[in-house]
XYZ file of C-alpha atoms in Angstrom:
392
model
C 15.980 5.803 19.426
C 12.958 5.338 21.701
C 9.931 3.053 21.781
C 7.085 3.679 19.503
C 3.511 2.374 19.711
C 1.598 1.884 16.530
C -2.117 1.768 15.792
C -4.140 -1.100 14.389
C -6.855 -0.637 11.744
C -9.671 -3.261 12.043
C -10.914 -3.349 8.335
C -13.045 -6.298 7.422
C -10.491 -7.717 5.004
C -7.817 -8.237 7.737
C -6.439 -11.318 9.186
C -7.179 -12.535 12.789
C -3.744 -14.169 13.200
C -0.954 -12.132 11.482
C -0.742 -8.975 13.608
C -1.747 -10.836 16.796
C 1.072 -13.348 16.285
C 3.569 -10.563 15.482
C 2.775 -8.754 18.686
C 2.606 -11.871 20.881
C -1.097 -11.523 21.565
C -3.716 -14.438 21.765
C -4.495 -15.954 18.346
C -6.960 -15.587 16.865
C -7.812 -11.932 17.690
C -11.316 -10.899 18.637
C -11.868 -9.421 15.133
C -10.071 -8.792 11.845
C -6.904 -6.713 11.999
C -5.839 -5.389 8.694
C -3.079 -2.848 9.212
C -0.583 -1.746 11.758
C 0.277 1.949 11.288
C 3.624 3.381 12.343
C 4.011 7.110 11.715
C 2.420 10.588 12.165
C -0.515 10.455 9.811
C -3.149 12.528 11.540
C -5.770 9.831 10.874
C -4.103 7.495 13.406
C -0.752 8.769 14.735
C 1.552 6.485 16.688
C 2.437 7.422 20.212
C 5.561 7.843 22.437
C 5.825 7.346 26.246
C 5.905 10.672 28.009
C 5.719 10.919 31.877
C 3.579 7.815 32.130
C 1.088 8.881 29.325
C 0.983 8.416 25.543
C 2.051 11.339 23.434
C 1.138 11.231 19.784
C 3.757 12.021 17.177
C 1.801 14.772 15.550
C 2.029 16.784 18.815
C 5.541 15.749 19.580
C 6.676 16.927 16.086
C 4.815 20.184 16.484
C 6.685 20.969 19.673
C 10.145 20.594 18.278
C 9.991 20.157 14.465
C 13.606 21.082 13.845
C 15.113 18.312 15.988
C 12.464 15.660 15.000
C 12.233 16.341 11.225
C 15.451 18.346 10.434
C 15.847 21.337 8.206
C 16.144 19.370 5.026
C 12.883 17.483 5.532
C 10.982 20.588 6.447
C 12.407 22.400 3.360
C 11.231 19.550 1.150
C 8.060 18.385 2.732
C 6.932 20.947 5.281
C 6.464 20.273 8.968
C 5.211 16.723 8.642
C 6.569 13.199 8.385
C 6.414 12.388 4.706
C 6.131 8.598 5.000
C 3.977 6.027 6.768
C 5.172 2.538 7.608
C 2.601 -0.226 7.877
C 2.287 -3.967 8.267
C -0.493 -5.147 5.943
C -2.400 -8.484 6.688
C -5.025 -9.066 3.989
C -7.026 -12.232 4.600
C -9.413 -11.185 1.809
C -9.056 -8.964 -1.295
C -8.843 -5.180 -0.948
C -10.830 -2.918 -3.217
C -9.703 -2.176 -6.774
C -8.052 1.173 -6.311
C -5.578 3.803 -7.489
C -3.996 6.878 -6.001
C -3.509 10.363 -7.389
C -0.230 11.972 -8.278
C 0.889 15.059 -6.410
C -0.813 17.605 -8.731
C -4.053 15.722 -8.859
C -4.078 15.362 -5.073
C -3.517 19.120 -4.552
C -6.163 20.116 -7.087
C -8.704 17.539 -5.956
C -8.312 18.472 -2.274
C -8.676 22.154 -3.015
C -11.813 21.634 -5.167
C -13.456 19.360 -2.499
C -12.625 21.719 0.372
C -14.487 24.567 -1.336
C -17.492 22.549 -2.453
C -20.411 23.099 0.016
C -22.642 20.468 -1.506
C -20.059 17.589 -1.409
C -21.370 14.467 0.424
C -18.302 12.309 0.083
C -14.581 13.162 -0.165
C -12.178 11.413 -2.426
C -9.276 13.621 -1.286
C -8.805 13.755 2.458
C -5.419 15.563 2.123
C -3.444 17.244 -0.548
C -0.669 14.621 -1.014
C 0.116 11.846 -3.399
C 0.408 8.200 -2.325
C 3.015 6.152 -4.072
C 3.654 2.946 -2.232
C 5.802 -0.154 -2.022
C 4.971 -3.463 -0.258
C 7.611 -6.039 0.716
C 6.294 -9.527 1.193
C 7.113 -11.178 4.607
C 5.044 -14.267 3.607
C 3.942 -15.572 0.218
C 1.802 -12.603 -1.050
C -0.626 -12.310 -3.924
C -1.606 -9.044 -5.569
C -3.144 -7.426 -8.682
C -0.746 -4.776 -9.895
C -1.157 -2.497 -12.935
C -2.478 -3.341 -16.368
C -0.976 -6.195 -18.315
C -0.781 -6.425 -22.154
C -4.356 -5.599 -23.270
C -4.175 -8.103 -26.033
C -3.628 -10.909 -23.513
C -6.688 -9.674 -21.621
C -8.685 -9.679 -24.855
C -7.775 -13.357 -25.412
C -8.972 -14.182 -21.845
C -12.287 -12.329 -22.141
C -12.898 -13.740 -25.518
C -12.321 -17.231 -24.201
C -15.326 -16.833 -21.863
C -17.570 -16.706 -24.952
C -19.943 -14.055 -23.528
C -21.491 -12.089 -26.369
C -22.093 -9.012 -24.321
C -18.279 -8.694 -23.838
C -17.599 -8.361 -27.549
C -17.192 -4.556 -27.512
C -14.827 -4.774 -24.556
C -12.750 -7.523 -26.368
C -12.656 -5.317 -29.503
C -11.351 -2.328 -27.497
C -8.674 -4.443 -25.884
C -7.629 -5.801 -29.317
C -6.573 -2.236 -29.956
C -3.793 -2.381 -27.330
C -3.143 0.390 -24.899
C -5.204 2.825 -26.906
C -8.287 0.758 -26.260
C -7.724 0.328 -22.488
C -9.694 3.413 -21.438
C -12.787 2.322 -23.486
C -12.625 -1.223 -22.110
C -12.234 -0.201 -18.444
C -14.913 2.464 -18.739
C -17.326 0.041 -20.388
C -16.878 -2.543 -17.566
C -17.100 -0.100 -14.664
C -20.088 1.699 -16.125
C -22.015 -1.519 -16.934
C -25.772 -1.153 -16.228
C -26.504 -2.026 -12.631
C -29.421 -4.185 -13.619
C -27.193 -6.395 -15.838
C -24.114 -6.753 -13.673
C -25.024 -9.953 -11.838
C -26.042 -11.611 -15.114
C -22.713 -10.617 -16.759
C -20.601 -12.028 -13.860
C -22.641 -15.156 -13.724
C -22.130 -15.734 -17.482
C -18.418 -15.430 -17.128
C -18.386 -17.858 -14.156
C -20.496 -20.405 -16.064
C -18.016 -20.487 -19.074
C -15.495 -23.262 -19.528
C -12.135 -22.049 -20.581
C -8.803 -23.785 -21.566
C -6.046 -24.712 -19.236
C -4.038 -21.598 -20.044
C -6.826 -19.407 -18.524
C -7.622 -21.595 -15.508
C -5.781 -19.332 -13.028
C -7.723 -16.295 -14.190
C -11.047 -18.239 -14.031
C -10.156 -19.212 -10.451
C -9.445 -15.637 -9.592
C -12.843 -14.514 -11.005
C -14.658 -17.243 -9.089
C -13.011 -16.135 -5.856
C -13.803 -12.419 -6.388
C -17.295 -13.155 -7.605
C -18.019 -15.190 -4.488
C -17.567 -11.985 -2.503
C -18.969 -9.533 -5.055
C -21.346 -11.458 -7.367
C -22.759 -8.194 -9.065
C -19.532 -6.311 -9.344
C -18.016 -5.657 -12.803
C -14.701 -5.111 -10.909
C -14.480 -8.889 -11.038
C -13.774 -8.488 -14.807
C -11.637 -5.435 -14.522
C -9.393 -7.419 -12.082
C -8.680 -9.846 -14.980
C -6.994 -7.000 -17.004
C -4.272 -6.665 -14.321
C -0.989 -8.465 -13.660
C -1.612 -11.286 -11.159
C 1.597 -11.284 -9.058
C 2.792 -13.876 -6.549
C 5.619 -12.592 -4.342
C 8.126 -14.637 -2.366
C 9.228 -13.147 1.029
C 11.749 -10.397 0.397
C 10.255 -9.466 -3.028
C 8.391 -6.184 -3.338
C 5.826 -4.508 -5.541
C 6.034 -0.783 -6.427
C 2.825 1.061 -7.060
C 3.305 4.491 -8.570
C 0.423 7.009 -8.891
C -2.402 6.114 -11.190
C -1.802 2.340 -11.328
C -4.882 0.210 -10.655
C -4.191 -2.448 -8.074
C -5.641 -4.669 -5.328
C -3.878 -6.778 -2.719
C -5.298 -10.208 -2.362
C -3.644 -12.311 0.475
C -0.619 -12.510 2.585
C 1.448 -10.398 4.902
C 3.755 -7.540 3.977
C 5.628 -4.430 5.198
C 4.349 -1.445 3.295
C 5.979 2.013 3.081
C 4.159 4.855 1.402
C 3.904 8.576 1.151
C 1.862 9.837 4.189
C -1.510 10.153 2.531
C -4.948 8.441 2.714
C -6.220 9.353 -0.729
C -7.862 6.313 -2.257
C -10.004 6.217 -5.442
C -11.934 2.925 -5.664
C -13.416 1.150 -8.731
C -15.002 -1.896 -7.202
C -14.781 -5.056 -5.022
C -15.728 -3.025 -2.037
C -18.840 -1.870 -0.126
C -17.073 1.516 0.260
C -17.700 4.565 -1.878
C -16.900 4.039 -5.556
C -16.307 7.011 -7.860
C -15.834 5.642 -11.336
C -15.586 9.022 -13.051
C -12.759 10.335 -10.747
C -10.932 6.950 -10.861
C -10.912 7.014 -14.629
C -9.576 10.505 -14.590
C -6.498 9.597 -12.573
C -5.740 6.154 -13.965
C -2.682 5.655 -16.067
C -3.688 3.533 -18.977
C -0.343 1.947 -19.675
C 1.114 -1.514 -19.308
C 3.086 -2.041 -16.089
C 5.340 -4.724 -17.467
C 7.023 -5.775 -14.250
C 5.813 -4.393 -10.949
C 8.232 -6.596 -8.888
C 11.230 -4.985 -7.230
C 14.060 -7.236 -5.948
C 16.132 -6.362 -2.968
C 19.511 -4.753 -3.471
C 22.353 -5.432 -1.012
C 23.945 -2.287 0.342
C 26.026 -3.771 3.229
C 26.528 -7.113 5.047
C 22.996 -8.052 6.184
C 21.374 -5.009 4.818
C 19.187 -4.580 1.617
C 16.994 -1.968 0.164
C 14.425 -1.607 -2.606
C 15.150 1.370 -4.827
C 12.059 3.484 -5.854
C 11.851 6.688 -7.846
C 10.458 8.973 -5.172
C 12.162 10.763 -2.237
C 9.235 10.655 0.341
C 10.624 7.409 1.756
C 13.327 4.778 1.768
C 13.182 1.249 3.284
C 15.984 -0.977 4.549
C 15.911 -4.445 5.972
C 18.597 -5.490 8.424
C 18.970 -9.231 8.951
C 21.371 -10.185 11.690
C 22.409 -13.770 12.519
C 25.423 -15.731 13.691
C 27.494 -14.452 10.717
C 26.473 -10.819 10.807
C 25.885 -9.433 14.303
C 25.766 -5.641 13.712
C 25.001 -3.051 11.081
C 25.435 0.716 10.748
C 23.164 2.884 8.625
C 23.269 6.584 7.792
C 19.705 7.584 7.194
C 18.012 10.903 6.237
C 15.591 12.563 8.531
C 13.504 10.824 11.214
C 13.560 7.037 11.122
C 11.283 4.275 12.284
C 12.331 0.745 13.150
C 10.162 -2.392 13.293
C 11.385 -5.765 14.530
C 9.682 -8.729 12.735
C 11.689 -11.513 14.419
C 14.379 -12.129 16.977
C 15.774 -9.489 19.326
C 17.794 -6.503 18.287
C 19.034 -3.259 19.849
C 18.731 -0.108 17.735
C 20.764 2.857 18.843
C 21.587 6.446 17.705
C 23.126 9.521 19.416
C 19.959 9.989 21.509
C 19.959 6.441 23.030
C 19.212 2.826 22.480
C 16.086 0.627 22.590
C 15.844 -3.204 22.813
C 13.257 -4.549 20.387
C 11.649 -7.992 20.425
C 9.270 -9.329 17.765
C 6.642 -6.780 16.946
C 8.474 -3.931 18.721
C 8.965 -0.534 17.096
C 11.177 2.496 17.803
C 11.614 5.970 16.333
C 14.644 8.322 16.138
C 14.905 12.039 15.498
C 16.575 13.483 12.458
C 19.517 14.726 14.578
C 20.172 11.208 15.919
C 22.933 10.498 13.406
C 24.062 7.022 12.469
C 21.759 4.160 13.462
C 23.500 1.063 14.837
C 21.655 -2.302 14.957
C 23.074 -5.220 16.949
C 21.807 -8.683 18.057
C 20.040 -11.357 16.121
C 16.825 -10.684 14.270
C 14.984 -9.181 11.333
C 14.469 -5.384 11.375
C 12.937 -2.933 8.879
C 14.083 0.719 8.937
C 12.027 3.466 7.324
C 13.429 6.884 6.592
C 13.140 9.703 4.118
C 14.581 9.181 0.692
C 17.513 11.198 -0.844
C 16.534 14.396 -2.796
C 15.991 13.834 -6.490
């Protein structure tokens, strides 16, 4: 294992405290810091120390793919790291968004690559982007569609006549979801502000107070965006530290507030439907959305060894383990597939494999090659280990 240096993305929705405090820098930071990236995504690859100069992972892997990635990973995913590890720090809501599945990503990327008149790309790479986020502080998110009939009751309670066709569609259950979402996202531009204002002016019962508060918060940022109402069709989830949410392809979602460790397939394909100043492509979003109820998006940790837990997911692009060492458990050994990335969130731990060891304090990261064998963690602290998942 050797030290790894990540990259920070300064999106406007980011916190000015979370990442700065994690890395021991002055708080608040000079500007918003939304994501810390650890991986080899070509959009912002992490770096290694080489002869007094930084060497990015993309180049390092290209020089010796066999040792870094391993034959199994290359056979399954090609000569690339199939996962990306992040720390997310949303201070404000992210856009309503979904990600394509593998087939949609390949087809969309190929079609856009050959279109000479294209002015904006939805598909920046040919890969899918399933993702899982583990809360490290109380975390709020919108995740997948809830029962449409519950959403119909809520929208009906606002008493806005213009919403009657949407309510009627939702009364039809899952079969009516596409028509309801399409109607809201395609609402005439000249009437959107009036629609949102009418919803905010309504008085609803106590059972709908939480949803009304969410609408007020979102509308305060985007007063003429029908995405405010689409957000009310989703599960509003509050995670305790250690709980996770799993977002498969095609599920509409938006992270609202908190801090979390996210692991995802190494892609940057995002289809947005609202709550953002960025490009929105309603037609393409509707094409990839899964209009189904996501009954329970929360994933609880599963113990696999003393001090070690994981969160099972149905993809093989990645796996994530947390190692928590204290006075009772002072060491852990993990056999991981392919290259692995370690991130220390608290305390001080040493991570070691056959290639060497690295001491990590809070905010420190390290990477190991596929040929490094068993990873040993010692010390006292809280460590996340990302690796490739087992074949399915």
